[in-house]
Structures are given as C-alpha cells and as structure tokens.
Amino acid sequence: MTLRALPRTAWLGWRHPDDLRIPLRSTEAEDAGRRFLLYGLLPLWVVPGLADWWMHRRTRIEHTSGTKESVVHALMMTEAGVPVLMGLLARINPLVLTTMGGAALAHGATAVYDVSLAVGEREVRPVEQHIHSFLEVLPLTALSFTACLHADQVRKTLRGGPDRQDWRLLPKEHPLPAAYLAGLAGIIVAGVVVPYAEELRRCLRTASREGTRR
C-alpha cells in the first residue's frame, strides 16, 4: 500500500530554505520537547549502542554465539533505524506513527530473542543487561516524544487515518536543518554502523577460519 501511495514527485526538491527552526532558549514545552528529542535522545542513543558493542567484544562474541547473534544485532538496528529515518525526513502522519509503533514492538520482540540466544552461548554480565534496558526503552521513548509533538496525527491514527494523505510518505513541510542531519548521520555512522560492521566482519572471519580448520 505504501509503495502505491508514494507520490514520486513530492520528494523532488524536498530540500528548501524553509528549514525548521528550533529555538535554543525557548521555554515553551513544544520547543523543549523537540530539543530533547533531536539534540538529546537521538545523538545519545549511540552511547548504549556503543557500550553494548564493547561488551560483545569483551566477551569474545566471535568465538561464542558468533555470526548468528551479530546478524540479530543488525536486524535490531534496522528495526530502530528505519522509523528514525522516516521521522527525520518524512511528515509525521498515521503512516509514519504506525510504522514507528510496529517497529518498536518488533524491536522489543527481537531483543528478547537476542538475549535468549546470547545467554546460551556466552556470558551476559549484569552491566550488559542494564545496557539492554536502555536500548529496549529508547524506541518507545522516541515514539512517545514524537506522538506528544504531533497529537493531532495521533488522533488521526486512532481514527484509522481518514484522509488520503494520512497513508502517504511525504517530505516534511519544514525539513530539519541540513547541518543537523549531516551531524547526526556522522554520529550514527561512527558510533553504530562502523562498530557493528566490524563485529559482523570479525564473526564472519572467525567462522570462516574455524570452518577451514574442520
């Protein structure tokens, strides 16, 4: 349904000078909530992710649960990354909110499977379990703040999205500043993509070596 509803021309030239302005000194609840979401929650999400990668490395994941668990980590990053990308670039509407909610539920279910897989193969220390607590709640936190900032769209979602535009993936009317998007992308690549790509590469390389020895 999404692909059919996607207006191809809507994204042509979606970048324009009318960027969203986020007052840094405003005490209005909406401005404060948006500042926390964009400049606090999303960038700091990288911290527990990086800490979790370090715990995997410390417990030598490549010699225990190996590639199977590392692929599950990649799946969870996708489940979190897709709705974040939609929220950053697309207009918040019932389609985006429903995708965010479904992705958050899928991420939680995958996290349970991830832990059940890990505890049978390697040591999962209490510190790592607490790190998982942050990673599990952050998608729901991001969804909650987004919902609060777009209460009108939440009402539409609860009513089934009566308008045709409610189920189209449309660019934001006021895009986020390009400098912010570039900075956040750099943080995610450096703090998530690179470390977990290194983990998967390490696991694949170890599996290949062990398979050759056999």
PDB file of N, CA, C and O in Angstrom, residues 11 14-15 84-91 170-172 175-176 181:
ATOM      1  N   TRP A  11       8.922  14.268  -3.442  1.00  0.00           N
ATOM      2  CA  TRP A  11      10.264  14.297  -2.878  1.00  0.00           C
ATOM      3  C   TRP A  11      11.256  15.009  -3.792  1.00  0.00           C
ATOM      4  O   TRP A  11      12.436  15.148  -3.428  1.00  0.00           O
ATOM      5  N   TRP A  14      12.877  18.342  -2.235  1.00  0.00           N
ATOM      6  CA  TRP A  14      12.292  18.450  -0.895  1.00  0.00           C
ATOM      7  C   TRP A  14      13.117  19.335   0.020  1.00  0.00           C
ATOM      8  O   TRP A  14      12.617  19.868   0.999  1.00  0.00           O
ATOM      9  N   ARG A  15      14.410  19.529  -0.294  1.00  0.00           N
ATOM     10  CA  ARG A  15      15.223  20.461   0.469  1.00  0.00           C
ATOM     11  C   ARG A  15      14.956  21.876  -0.042  1.00  0.00           C
ATOM     12  O   ARG A  15      15.052  22.146  -1.229  1.00  0.00           O
ATOM     13  N   VAL A  84      13.394   5.865  12.613  1.00  0.00           N
ATOM     14  CA  VAL A  84      14.111   7.107  12.916  1.00  0.00           C
ATOM     15  C   VAL A  84      14.326   7.903  11.634  1.00  0.00           C
ATOM     16  O   VAL A  84      14.106   9.122  11.592  1.00  0.00           O
ATOM     17  N   LEU A  85      14.731   7.221  10.568  1.00  0.00           N
ATOM     18  CA  LEU A  85      14.939   7.888   9.281  1.00  0.00           C
ATOM     19  C   LEU A  85      13.641   8.502   8.773  1.00  0.00           C
ATOM     20  O   LEU A  85      13.629   9.639   8.281  1.00  0.00           O
ATOM     21  N   MET A  86      12.547   7.766   8.904  1.00  0.00           N
ATOM     22  CA  MET A  86      11.256   8.297   8.479  1.00  0.00           C
ATOM     23  C   MET A  86      10.889   9.526   9.297  1.00  0.00           C
ATOM     24  O   MET A  86      10.404  10.527   8.759  1.00  0.00           O
ATOM     25  N   GLY A  87      11.116   9.473  10.599  1.00  0.00           N
ATOM     26  CA  GLY A  87      10.776  10.598  11.457  1.00  0.00           C
ATOM     27  C   GLY A  87      11.606  11.834  11.170  1.00  0.00           C
ATOM     28  O   GLY A  87      11.133  12.962  11.333  1.00  0.00           O
ATOM     29  N   LEU A  88      12.842  11.629  10.730  1.00  0.00           N
ATOM     30  CA  LEU A  88      13.723  12.759  10.440  1.00  0.00           C
ATOM     31  C   LEU A  88      13.409  13.425   9.108  1.00  0.00           C
ATOM     32  O   LEU A  88      13.564  14.638   8.962  1.00  0.00           O
ATOM     33  N   LEU A  89      12.980  12.641   8.130  1.00  0.00           N
ATOM     34  CA  LEU A  89      12.813  13.158   6.778  1.00  0.00           C
ATOM     35  C   LEU A  89      11.355  13.342   6.359  1.00  0.00           C
ATOM     36  O   LEU A  89      11.051  14.234   5.559  1.00  0.00           O
ATOM     37  N   ALA A  90      10.477  12.483   6.853  1.00  0.00           N
ATOM     38  CA  ALA A  90       9.091  12.482   6.360  1.00  0.00           C
ATOM     39  C   ALA A  90       8.153  13.236   7.297  1.00  0.00           C
ATOM     40  O   ALA A  90       8.433  13.421   8.490  1.00  0.00           O
ATOM     41  N   ARG A  91       7.044  13.652   6.732  1.00  0.00           N
ATOM     42  CA  ARG A  91       5.995  14.302   7.506  1.00  0.00           C
ATOM     43  C   ARG A  91       5.374  13.293   8.469  1.00  0.00           C
ATOM     44  O   ARG A  91       5.057  12.158   8.082  1.00  0.00           O
ATOM     45  N   LEU A 170       5.313  11.403   2.799  1.00  0.00           N
ATOM     46  CA  LEU A 170       5.522  12.742   2.256  1.00  0.00           C
ATOM     47  C   LEU A 170       6.690  13.431   2.952  1.00  0.00           C
ATOM     48  O   LEU A 170       6.931  13.199   4.141  1.00  0.00           O
ATOM     49  N   PRO A 171       7.424  14.280   2.257  1.00  0.00           N
ATOM     50  CA  PRO A 171       8.512  15.017   2.908  1.00  0.00           C
ATOM     51  C   PRO A 171       7.969  16.045   3.884  1.00  0.00           C
ATOM     52  O   PRO A 171       6.829  16.508   3.750  1.00  0.00           O
ATOM     53  N   LYS A 172       8.778  16.398   4.865  1.00  0.00           N
ATOM     54  CA  LYS A 172       8.358  17.390   5.843  1.00  0.00           C
ATOM     55  C   LYS A 172       8.101  18.731   5.165  1.00  0.00           C
ATOM     56  O   LYS A 172       8.803  19.121   4.227  1.00  0.00           O
ATOM     57  N   PRO A 175      11.681  20.984   6.538  1.00  0.00           N
ATOM     58  CA  PRO A 175      12.730  19.982   6.784  1.00  0.00           C
ATOM     59  C   PRO A 175      13.654  20.382   7.917  1.00  0.00           C
ATOM     60  O   PRO A 175      13.831  21.569   8.218  1.00  0.00           O
ATOM     61  N   LEU A 176      14.235  19.381   8.545  1.00  0.00           N
ATOM     62  CA  LEU A 176      15.239  19.643   9.571  1.00  0.00           C
ATOM     63  C   LEU A 176      16.479  20.236   8.903  1.00  0.00           C
ATOM     64  O   LEU A 176      16.777  19.923   7.751  1.00  0.00           O
ATOM     65  N   LEU A 181      21.143  17.177  10.165  1.00  0.00           N
ATOM     66  CA  LEU A 181      21.032  15.832   9.589  1.00  0.00           C
ATOM     67  C   LEU A 181      22.408  15.257   9.286  1.00  0.00           C
ATOM     68  O   LEU A 181      22.671  14.076   9.542  1.00  0.00           O
TER      69      LEU A 181
END
